[in-house]
Protein backbone atom coordinates (compact mmCIF):
# COMPACT_ATOMS: atom_id res chain seq x y z
CA UNK A 1 0.00 0.00 0.00
CA UNK A 2 2.24 2.74 -1.31
CA UNK A 3 0.00 5.17 -3.21
CA UNK A 4 -1.72 7.56 -0.83
CA UNK A 5 -4.10 10.46 -1.44
CA UNK A 6 -4.17 13.05 1.33
CA UNK A 7 -6.83 15.75 1.27
CA UNK A 8 -5.81 18.80 3.25
CA UNK A 9 -2.20 17.68 2.91
CA UNK A 10 -1.02 21.27 3.01
CA UNK A 11 -2.48 21.97 6.45
CA UNK A 12 -1.12 21.99 9.99
CA UNK A 13 -1.12 18.22 10.42
CA UNK A 14 -1.13 17.33 6.73
CA UNK A 15 2.20 19.01 5.97
CA UNK A 16 3.98 16.97 8.63
CA UNK A 17 2.18 13.76 7.63
CA UNK A 18 3.13 14.19 3.97
CA UNK A 19 6.80 14.77 4.79
CA UNK A 20 6.84 11.80 7.16
CA UNK A 21 5.34 9.44 4.56
CA UNK A 22 7.67 10.70 1.84
CA UNK A 23 10.58 9.83 4.12
CA UNK A 24 9.26 6.25 4.06
CA UNK A 25 9.12 6.27 0.24
CA UNK A 26 5.34 6.44 -0.11
CA UNK A 27 3.95 8.02 -3.25
CA UNK A 28 1.72 10.88 -2.20
CA UNK A 29 -0.89 12.97 -3.95
CA UNK A 30 -2.20 16.04 -2.12
CA UNK A 31 -5.44 17.86 -2.84
CA UNK A 32 -5.60 21.20 -1.04
CA UNK A 33 -6.66 24.79 -1.65
CA UNK A 34 -3.54 26.00 0.18
CA UNK A 35 -5.51 28.92 1.61
CA UNK A 36 -2.96 29.07 4.42
CA UNK A 37 0.13 28.69 2.26
CA UNK A 38 2.08 25.81 0.75
CA UNK A 39 4.97 24.55 2.88
CA UNK A 40 5.42 21.18 1.16
CA UNK A 41 8.92 20.42 -0.04
CA UNK A 42 9.40 19.29 -3.63
CA UNK A 43 9.81 15.55 -3.98
CA UNK A 44 9.74 13.17 -6.94
CA UNK A 45 7.13 11.08 -5.11
CA UNK A 46 4.82 14.02 -4.40
CA UNK A 47 2.07 15.30 -6.67
CA UNK A 48 0.15 18.42 -5.72
CA UNK A 49 -3.29 19.38 -6.97
CA UNK A 50 -4.32 22.86 -5.87
CA UNK A 51 -8.07 22.46 -5.84
CA UNK A 52 -11.11 22.78 -3.61
CA UNK A 53 -12.05 19.35 -2.29
CA UNK A 54 -15.71 20.17 -2.92
CA UNK A 55 -15.06 20.00 -6.65
CA UNK A 56 -13.01 16.80 -6.74
CA UNK A 57 -13.62 14.40 -9.62
CA UNK A 58 -12.71 10.77 -10.14
CA UNK A 59 -9.85 11.97 -12.34
CA UNK A 60 -8.53 14.07 -9.45
CA UNK A 61 -8.68 11.09 -7.10
CA UNK A 62 -6.76 8.75 -9.39
CA UNK A 63 -6.36 5.19 -8.07
CA UNK A 64 -4.75 5.40 -4.63
CA UNK A 65 -4.54 2.46 -2.27
CA UNK A 66 -5.65 4.66 0.62
CA UNK A 67 -7.27 8.06 1.16
CA UNK A 68 -6.47 10.01 4.32
CA UNK A 69 -9.17 12.66 4.52
CA UNK A 70 -7.91 15.63 6.55
CA UNK A 71 -9.46 18.52 4.61
CA UNK A 72 -11.99 20.51 6.62
CA UNK A 73 -12.93 23.87 8.03
CA UNK A 74 -11.34 23.29 11.41
CA UNK A 75 -12.17 24.57 14.91
CA UNK A 76 -15.24 26.34 16.23
CA UNK A 77 -14.53 30.02 15.41
CA UNK A 78 -13.58 29.25 11.80
CA UNK A 79 -16.63 27.04 11.34
CA UNK A 80 -19.00 29.62 12.82
CA UNK A 81 -17.67 32.30 10.48
CA UNK A 82 -19.52 30.73 7.55
CA UNK A 83 -21.66 27.71 8.56
CA UNK A 84 -22.70 27.10 4.96
CA UNK A 85 -19.09 26.75 3.88
CA UNK A 86 -18.39 24.52 6.87
CA UNK A 87 -21.17 22.09 5.99
CA UNK A 88 -20.24 22.06 2.32
CA UNK A 89 -16.60 21.25 3.06
CA UNK A 90 -16.95 19.02 6.12
CA UNK A 91 -20.07 17.09 5.10
CA UNK A 92 -20.94 17.29 1.41
CA UNK A 93 -17.32 17.02 0.26
CA UNK A 94 -16.88 13.99 2.53
CA UNK A 95 -19.96 12.36 0.99
CA UNK A 96 -18.61 13.06 -2.50
CA UNK A 97 -15.16 11.74 -1.62
CA UNK A 98 -16.28 8.42 -0.16
CA UNK A 99 -18.43 7.78 -3.23
CA UNK A 100 -15.49 8.53 -5.51
CA UNK A 101 -13.28 6.27 -3.38
CA UNK A 102 -15.65 3.32 -3.73
CA UNK A 103 -16.13 3.97 -7.44
CA UNK A 104 -12.36 3.92 -7.95
CA UNK A 105 -11.84 0.79 -5.87
CA UNK A 106 -9.85 2.46 -3.09
CA UNK A 107 -9.01 -0.13 -0.45
CA UNK A 108 -8.73 2.02 2.68
CA UNK A 109 -10.22 5.30 3.93
CA UNK A 110 -9.01 7.09 7.07
CA UNK A 111 -11.07 10.04 8.32
CA UNK A 112 -9.97 12.85 10.62
CA UNK A 113 -12.94 13.48 12.87
CA UNK A 114 -12.62 15.26 16.22
CA UNK A 115 -12.66 14.47 19.91
CA UNK A 116 -15.02 17.41 20.31
CA UNK A 117 -17.98 15.47 18.86
CA UNK A 118 -18.85 14.24 22.37
CA UNK A 119 -19.88 17.67 23.63
CA UNK A 120 -20.19 18.08 27.41
CA UNK A 121 -19.82 14.82 29.33
CA UNK A 122 -20.17 14.10 33.05
CA UNK A 123 -18.38 10.77 32.75
CA UNK A 124 -14.85 10.72 34.16
CA UNK A 125 -13.58 8.98 31.04
CA UNK A 126 -14.98 9.65 27.59
CA UNK A 127 -14.85 6.45 25.55
CA UNK A 128 -15.84 5.82 21.95
CA UNK A 129 -19.14 4.16 22.85
CA UNK A 130 -20.64 7.23 24.53
CA UNK A 131 -23.35 9.20 22.76
CA UNK A 132 -22.36 12.14 20.58
CA UNK A 133 -23.84 15.48 21.64
CA UNK A 134 -21.93 18.08 19.62
CA UNK A 135 -22.42 21.73 20.52
CA UNK A 136 -21.01 23.75 17.62
CA UNK A 137 -21.30 23.79 13.84
CA UNK A 138 -17.82 22.28 13.61
CA UNK A 139 -18.59 19.45 16.03
CA UNK A 140 -21.93 18.73 14.36
CA UNK A 141 -20.41 18.66 10.89
CA UNK A 142 -17.79 16.15 12.02
CA UNK A 143 -20.45 13.93 13.58
CA UNK A 144 -22.50 13.92 10.37
CA UNK A 145 -19.35 13.22 8.37
CA UNK A 146 -18.76 10.16 10.55
CA UNK A 147 -22.32 8.89 10.08
CA UNK A 148 -22.11 9.24 6.32
CA UNK A 149 -18.88 7.26 6.22
CA UNK A 150 -20.17 4.53 8.54
CA UNK A 151 -22.97 3.81 6.09
CA UNK A 152 -20.28 2.74 3.59
CA UNK A 153 -18.14 0.57 5.86
CA UNK A 154 -19.24 -2.63 4.12
CA UNK A 155 -17.64 -1.37 0.93
CA UNK A 156 -14.26 -0.14 2.17
CA UNK A 157 -11.78 -0.51 5.03
CA UNK A 158 -12.85 2.50 7.10
CA UNK A 159 -11.09 4.05 10.10
CA UNK A 160 -12.38 7.11 11.95
CA UNK A 161 -10.03 8.91 14.33
CA UNK A 162 -11.25 11.32 17.00
CA UNK A 163 -8.10 13.23 17.92
CA UNK A 164 -7.59 15.44 20.93
CA UNK A 165 -6.28 18.97 20.37
CA UNK A 166 -2.96 18.57 18.59
CA UNK A 167 0.07 20.58 19.65
CA UNK A 168 3.58 21.04 18.30
CA UNK A 169 5.42 22.56 15.39
CA UNK A 170 4.48 22.45 11.73
CA UNK A 171 5.75 24.60 8.85
CA UNK A 172 2.04 25.35 8.32
CA UNK A 173 1.81 26.44 11.93
CA UNK A 174 -1.31 27.05 13.99
CA UNK A 175 -1.26 29.50 16.87
CA UNK A 176 -5.00 29.18 17.51
CA UNK A 177 -4.90 25.88 19.40
CA UNK A 178 -4.39 25.71 23.16
CA UNK A 179 -0.81 24.60 23.85
CA UNK A 180 0.63 26.39 20.82
CA UNK A 181 -1.22 29.63 21.56
CA UNK A 182 -0.31 29.69 25.25
CA UNK A 183 3.34 28.87 24.56
CA UNK A 184 3.63 31.53 21.88
CA UNK A 185 2.05 34.12 24.17
CA UNK A 186 4.57 33.30 26.89
CA UNK A 187 7.49 33.61 24.48
CA UNK A 188 6.32 36.59 22.46
CA UNK A 189 4.63 38.82 25.03
CA UNK A 190 5.69 37.27 28.32
CA UNK A 191 2.03 36.78 29.12
CA UNK A 192 -0.37 33.86 28.95
CA UNK A 193 -4.04 34.57 28.34
CA UNK A 194 -6.27 31.77 29.61
CA UNK A 195 -9.99 31.57 28.82
CA UNK A 196 -11.77 29.91 31.73
CA UNK A 197 -8.90 27.78 32.89
CA UNK A 198 -10.62 25.04 34.88
CA UNK A 199 -11.86 23.13 31.83
CA UNK A 200 -10.06 19.84 31.33
CA UNK A 201 -9.23 19.05 27.73
CA UNK A 202 -7.41 16.18 26.03
CA UNK A 203 -4.15 16.98 24.26
CA UNK A 204 -2.03 15.19 21.69
CA UNK A 205 1.53 15.68 20.52
CA UNK A 206 1.89 16.21 16.76
CA UNK A 207 4.29 13.28 16.38
CA UNK A 208 1.81 10.89 17.99
CA UNK A 209 -0.92 12.18 15.67
CA UNK A 210 1.28 11.42 12.66
CA UNK A 211 2.14 8.00 14.05
CA UNK A 212 -1.55 7.21 14.56
CA UNK A 213 -2.31 7.83 10.88
CA UNK A 214 0.63 5.67 9.86
CA UNK A 215 -0.41 2.97 12.34
CA UNK A 216 -3.78 2.50 10.65
CA UNK A 217 -2.37 3.00 7.17
CA UNK A 218 -0.18 -0.06 7.71
CA UNK A 219 -2.93 -2.23 9.21
CA UNK A 220 -4.17 -5.22 7.22
CA UNK A 221 -7.15 -4.38 4.98
CA UNK A 222 -10.52 -5.49 6.32
CA UNK A 223 -13.96 -4.37 5.16
CA UNK A 224 -17.09 -4.17 7.32
CA UNK A 225 -15.13 -4.03 10.56
CA UNK A 226 -16.85 -4.04 13.93
CA UNK A 227 -17.37 -0.54 15.29
CA UNK A 228 -14.69 -1.29 17.92
CA UNK A 229 -12.20 -1.68 15.07
CA UNK A 230 -13.40 1.43 13.24
CA UNK A 231 -13.62 4.42 15.63
CA UNK A 232 -10.74 5.45 17.87
CA UNK A 233 -10.05 8.27 20.29
CA UNK A 234 -6.52 9.63 20.01
CA UNK A 235 -5.55 11.72 23.03
CA UNK A 236 -3.24 10.91 25.90
CA UNK A 237 -2.98 13.91 28.24
CA UNK A 238 -6.07 15.33 29.91
CA UNK A 239 -5.09 18.65 31.45
CA UNK A 240 -6.79 21.80 32.64
CA UNK A 241 -5.99 24.92 30.65
CA UNK A 242 -4.60 26.67 33.73
CA UNK A 243 -2.28 23.73 34.43
CA UNK A 244 -0.99 23.91 30.87
CA UNK A 245 -0.21 27.60 31.39
CA UNK A 246 1.66 26.87 34.62
CA UNK A 247 3.56 24.02 32.98
CA UNK A 248 4.68 26.32 30.16
CA UNK A 249 6.13 28.81 32.65
CA UNK A 250 7.91 26.03 34.51
CA UNK A 251 9.35 24.29 31.44
CA UNK A 252 10.51 27.49 29.76
CA UNK A 253 11.74 28.95 33.04
CA UNK A 254 9.64 32.04 32.49
CA UNK A 255 7.64 34.25 34.79
CA UNK A 256 4.96 35.14 32.27
CA UNK A 257 1.86 36.74 33.75
CA UNK A 258 -1.20 34.51 33.54
CA UNK A 259 -4.41 36.39 32.76
CA UNK A 260 -7.69 34.54 33.25
CA UNK A 261 -10.64 35.70 31.17
CA UNK A 262 -14.23 34.40 30.88
CA UNK A 263 -14.86 31.59 28.40
CA UNK A 264 -18.00 30.84 26.40
CA UNK A 265 -16.83 27.27 25.78
CA UNK A 266 -17.97 25.08 28.70
CA UNK A 267 -16.64 21.78 27.35
CA UNK A 268 -14.65 19.84 29.95
CA UNK A 269 -13.89 16.15 29.57
CA UNK A 270 -11.23 13.47 29.82
CA UNK A 271 -10.73 11.50 26.65
CA UNK A 272 -9.98 7.82 27.13
CA UNK A 273 -7.83 6.21 24.41
CA UNK A 274 -7.48 2.68 25.77
CA UNK A 275 -9.02 1.26 22.59
CA UNK A 276 -6.21 2.38 20.30
CA UNK A 277 -3.56 1.44 22.88
CA UNK A 278 -5.07 -2.04 23.16
CA UNK A 279 -4.65 -2.36 19.39
CA UNK A 280 -0.92 -1.90 19.84
CA UNK A 281 -0.44 1.84 19.38
CA UNK A 282 2.19 3.37 21.65
CA UNK A 283 2.25 7.14 22.20
CA UNK A 284 5.78 8.47 22.53
CA UNK A 285 5.66 12.18 23.28
CA UNK A 286 3.92 14.54 25.67
CA UNK A 287 2.96 18.19 25.45
CA UNK A 288 6.26 19.01 27.19
CA UNK A 289 8.05 18.02 23.99
CA UNK A 290 5.75 20.29 21.97
CA UNK A 291 6.34 23.25 24.29
CA UNK A 292 10.11 22.89 24.06
CA UNK A 293 9.93 22.40 20.29
CA UNK A 294 7.87 25.58 19.90
CA UNK A 295 10.44 27.47 21.97
CA UNK A 296 13.26 26.23 19.73
CA UNK A 297 11.41 27.15 16.54
CA UNK A 298 10.52 30.55 18.01
CA UNK A 299 14.20 31.18 18.70
CA UNK A 300 14.99 30.13 15.13
CA UNK A 301 12.41 32.71 13.97
CA UNK A 302 10.28 30.03 12.33
CA UNK A 303 7.31 30.87 14.53
CA UNK A 304 6.08 34.44 14.62
CA UNK A 305 2.84 36.40 14.43
CA UNK A 306 1.52 35.65 10.95
CA UNK A 307 -2.08 35.87 9.73
CA UNK A 308 -2.10 32.38 8.24
CA UNK A 309 -1.06 30.90 11.60
CA UNK A 310 -4.46 32.05 12.89
CA UNK A 311 -6.91 30.24 10.60
CA UNK A 312 -9.93 32.43 11.25
CA UNK A 313 -7.95 35.59 10.44
CA UNK A 314 -7.07 34.20 7.03
CA UNK A 315 -10.65 33.16 6.36
CA UNK A 316 -11.79 36.67 7.21
CA UNK A 317 -9.20 38.25 4.92
CA UNK A 318 -10.08 36.09 1.94
CA UNK A 319 -13.48 36.88 0.44
CA UNK A 320 -15.86 34.18 1.67
CA UNK A 321 -18.01 34.65 -1.42
CA UNK A 322 -15.04 33.53 -3.48
CA UNK A 323 -14.98 30.24 -1.55
CA UNK A 324 -18.63 29.61 -2.21
CA UNK A 325 -18.25 30.23 -5.92
CA UNK A 326 -15.17 28.07 -6.49
XYZ file of C-alpha atoms in Angstrom:
326
model
C 0.000 0.000 0.000
C 2.243 2.743 -1.308
C -0.001 5.173 -3.211
C -1.717 7.556 -0.829
C -4.099 10.458 -1.445
C -4.171 13.051 1.333
C -6.831 15.745 1.273
C -5.806 18.795 3.254
C -2.203 17.677 2.906
C -1.015 21.271 3.015
C -2.480 21.972 6.453
C -1.116 21.994 9.988
C -1.117 18.215 10.416
C -1.133 17.334 6.727
C 2.197 19.012 5.975
C 3.979 16.966 8.630
C 2.182 13.764 7.628
C 3.134 14.191 3.967
C 6.804 14.772 4.785
C 6.842 11.798 7.159
C 5.338 9.440 4.564
C 7.666 10.702 1.841
C 10.577 9.830 4.121
C 9.257 6.249 4.064
C 9.116 6.270 0.237
C 5.338 6.441 -0.106
C 3.949 8.022 -3.255
C 1.718 10.876 -2.202
C -0.892 12.972 -3.954
C -2.198 16.036 -2.124
C -5.441 17.865 -2.837
C -5.599 21.201 -1.040
C -6.663 24.790 -1.649
C -3.538 25.997 0.184
C -5.514 28.916 1.608
C -2.965 29.073 4.418
C 0.134 28.689 2.264
C 2.080 25.808 0.753
C 4.967 24.547 2.876
C 5.420 21.183 1.163
C 8.924 20.424 -0.042
C 9.404 19.289 -3.629
C 9.810 15.552 -3.980
C 9.735 13.168 -6.938
C 7.125 11.075 -5.111
C 4.824 14.024 -4.398
C 2.068 15.299 -6.673
C 0.149 18.422 -5.718
C -3.294 19.379 -6.966
C -4.315 22.857 -5.871
C -8.066 22.458 -5.840
C -11.110 22.783 -3.613
C -12.046 19.346 -2.286
C -15.713 20.165 -2.921
C -15.057 20.005 -6.650
C -13.011 16.799 -6.735
C -13.623 14.404 -9.623
C -12.706 10.769 -10.141
C -9.846 11.973 -12.345
C -8.527 14.067 -9.448
C -8.676 11.092 -7.104
C -6.763 8.750 -9.388
C -6.355 5.193 -8.065
C -4.749 5.405 -4.632
C -4.544 2.457 -2.267
C -5.650 4.661 0.615
C -7.271 8.061 1.159
C -6.469 10.010 4.324
C -9.172 12.661 4.520
C -7.908 15.627 6.548
C -9.459 18.515 4.607
C -11.988 20.505 6.618
C -12.926 23.868 8.029
C -11.336 23.291 11.413
C -12.169 24.570 14.909
C -15.245 26.338 16.226
C -14.525 30.017 15.411
C -13.578 29.253 11.803
C -16.633 27.037 11.344
C -19.003 29.624 12.822
C -17.666 32.301 10.477
C -19.524 30.732 7.546
C -21.663 27.715 8.558
C -22.697 27.099 4.957
C -19.088 26.753 3.880
C -18.393 24.522 6.874
C -21.170 22.087 5.992
C -20.242 22.062 2.317
C -16.601 21.247 3.057
C -16.950 19.017 6.121
C -20.072 17.086 5.102
C -20.940 17.293 1.409
C -17.324 17.019 0.264
C -16.876 13.992 2.526
C -19.956 12.360 0.986
C -18.613 13.055 -2.501
C -15.157 11.743 -1.622
C -16.280 8.422 -0.159
C -18.430 7.785 -3.229
C -15.486 8.527 -5.514
C -13.285 6.269 -3.383
C -15.647 3.315 -3.725
C -16.134 3.974 -7.439
C -12.358 3.924 -7.946
C -11.841 0.788 -5.874
C -9.854 2.464 -3.094
C -9.014 -0.126 -0.446
C -8.726 2.017 2.681
C -10.220 5.303 3.927
C -9.009 7.095 7.074
C -11.066 10.036 8.319
C -9.968 12.848 10.615
C -12.943 13.479 12.866
C -12.618 15.264 16.219
C -12.662 14.467 19.909
C -15.022 17.412 20.308
C -17.975 15.465 18.861
C -18.846 14.240 22.367
C -19.880 17.667 23.632
C -20.189 18.078 27.414
C -19.818 14.816 29.333
C -20.169 14.095 33.049
C -18.379 10.765 32.749
C -14.850 10.725 34.156
C -13.577 8.977 31.041
C -14.982 9.648 27.588
C -14.853 6.452 25.553
C -15.843 5.820 21.953
C -19.141 4.158 22.846
C -20.641 7.230 24.534
C -23.348 9.205 22.757
C -22.362 12.143 20.579
C -23.842 15.476 21.639
C -21.935 18.079 19.620
C -22.419 21.732 20.515
C -21.009 23.750 17.623
C -21.304 23.788 13.837
C -17.819 22.282 13.610
C -18.588 19.445 16.029
C -21.930 18.734 14.361
C -20.410 18.660 10.886
C -17.794 16.153 12.022
C -20.452 13.935 13.584
C -22.504 13.922 10.374
C -19.354 13.215 8.372
C -18.763 10.158 10.546
C -22.318 8.889 10.076
C -22.112 9.241 6.323
C -18.883 7.258 6.217
C -20.167 4.533 8.538
C -22.973 3.805 6.093
C -20.280 2.737 3.593
C -18.137 0.572 5.858
C -19.240 -2.627 4.121
C -17.642 -1.369 0.926
C -14.259 -0.144 2.173
C -11.776 -0.513 5.030
C -12.853 2.499 7.099
C -11.093 4.045 10.100
C -12.383 7.109 11.952
C -10.034 8.908 14.327
C -11.255 11.323 17.002
C -8.100 13.229 17.922
C -7.594 15.440 20.931
C -6.276 18.970 20.372
C -2.958 18.565 18.593
C 0.074 20.578 19.645
C 3.578 21.039 18.303
C 5.425 22.560 15.393
C 4.480 22.445 11.729
C 5.751 24.596 8.847
C 2.037 25.347 8.321
C 1.807 26.441 11.932
C -1.306 27.049 13.989
C -1.259 29.498 16.870
C -4.997 29.183 17.506
C -4.904 25.877 19.400
C -4.388 25.710 23.160
C -0.808 24.603 23.851
C 0.626 26.389 20.815
C -1.222 29.629 21.559
C -0.311 29.695 25.248
C 3.341 28.874 24.559
C 3.628 31.534 21.877
C 2.050 34.120 24.165
C 4.567 33.303 26.888
C 7.486 33.608 24.477
C 6.315 36.592 22.462
C 4.626 38.822 25.030
C 5.690 37.267 28.315
C 2.032 36.778 29.117
C -0.370 33.861 28.950
C -4.039 34.566 28.341
C -6.273 31.770 29.607
C -9.993 31.568 28.820
C -11.775 29.907 31.729
C -8.905 27.775 32.893
C -10.620 25.037 34.880
C -11.860 23.129 31.828
C -10.065 19.840 31.328
C -9.226 19.054 27.728
C -7.408 16.181 26.033
C -4.148 16.977 24.263
C -2.033 15.186 21.690
C 1.529 15.684 20.519
C 1.887 16.213 16.759
C 4.293 13.279 16.379
C 1.810 10.894 17.995
C -0.916 12.178 15.667
C 1.283 11.423 12.655
C 2.144 8.001 14.054
C -1.554 7.210 14.559
C -2.311 7.828 10.885
C 0.631 5.665 9.856
C -0.408 2.969 12.345
C -3.784 2.501 10.647
C -2.368 3.000 7.166
C -0.177 -0.058 7.710
C -2.930 -2.230 9.205
C -4.169 -5.216 7.222
C -7.146 -4.379 4.980
C -10.522 -5.486 6.325
C -13.964 -4.371 5.161
C -17.089 -4.175 7.319
C -15.126 -4.031 10.559
C -16.846 -4.039 13.929
C -17.367 -0.541 15.292
C -14.689 -1.285 17.919
C -12.204 -1.675 15.065
C -13.400 1.433 13.245
C -13.623 4.415 15.632
C -10.737 5.454 17.870
C -10.051 8.269 20.294
C -6.520 9.626 20.010
C -5.553 11.717 23.026
C -3.239 10.907 25.899
C -2.977 13.912 28.238
C -6.070 15.330 29.906
C -5.089 18.652 31.450
C -6.789 21.804 32.644
C -5.991 24.923 30.648
C -4.602 26.665 33.733
C -2.279 23.730 34.427
C -0.987 23.915 30.868
C -0.214 27.600 31.392
C 1.662 26.873 34.619
C 3.559 24.025 32.975
C 4.682 26.324 30.156
C 6.128 28.808 32.646
C 7.915 26.033 34.510
C 9.350 24.292 31.438
C 10.506 27.486 29.757
C 11.742 28.952 33.043
C 9.644 32.044 32.488
C 7.636 34.249 34.791
C 4.958 35.144 32.273
C 1.855 36.736 33.751
C -1.203 34.508 33.541
C -4.415 36.392 32.762
C -7.690 34.542 33.252
C -10.644 35.698 31.167
C -14.233 34.400 30.882
C -14.862 31.587 28.403
C -17.996 30.838 26.399
C -16.828 27.266 25.776
C -17.966 25.078 28.704
C -16.635 21.776 27.352
C -14.651 19.845 29.952
C -13.889 16.152 29.566
C -11.229 13.466 29.822
C -10.728 11.497 26.648
C -9.979 7.823 27.126
C -7.833 6.209 24.414
C -7.483 2.680 25.771
C -9.025 1.260 22.592
C -6.206 2.385 20.301
C -3.562 1.439 22.885
C -5.073 -2.042 23.163
C -4.655 -2.358 19.391
C -0.917 -1.901 19.842
C -0.436 1.836 19.376
C 2.192 3.370 21.648
C 2.247 7.142 22.202
C 5.780 8.470 22.526
C 5.656 12.181 23.279
C 3.924 14.545 25.671
C 2.960 18.188 25.454
C 6.259 19.009 27.188
C 8.053 18.016 23.985
C 5.754 20.287 21.973
C 6.336 23.248 24.292
C 10.114 22.889 24.057
C 9.932 22.402 20.287
C 7.871 25.577 19.896
C 10.435 27.472 21.968
C 13.263 26.234 19.726
C 11.405 27.155 16.535
C 10.521 30.549 18.006
C 14.202 31.181 18.704
C 14.985 30.127 15.126
C 12.412 32.712 13.974
C 10.280 30.026 12.325
C 7.305 30.872 14.531
C 6.079 34.444 14.620
C 2.841 36.402 14.433
C 1.523 35.654 10.955
C -2.077 35.870 9.732
C -2.097 32.375 8.240
C -1.055 30.901 11.598
C -4.462 32.049 12.888
C -6.905 30.242 10.602
C -9.928 32.430 11.253
C -7.954 35.588 10.441
C -7.065 34.202 7.028
C -10.652 33.163 6.360
C -11.788 36.674 7.211
C -9.196 38.254 4.925
C -10.083 36.093 1.937
C -13.483 36.876 0.438
C -15.857 34.185 1.668
C -18.011 34.647 -1.425
C -15.042 33.528 -3.481
C -14.977 30.242 -1.549
C -18.633 29.608 -2.213
C -18.254 30.234 -5.921
C -15.167 28.073 -6.493
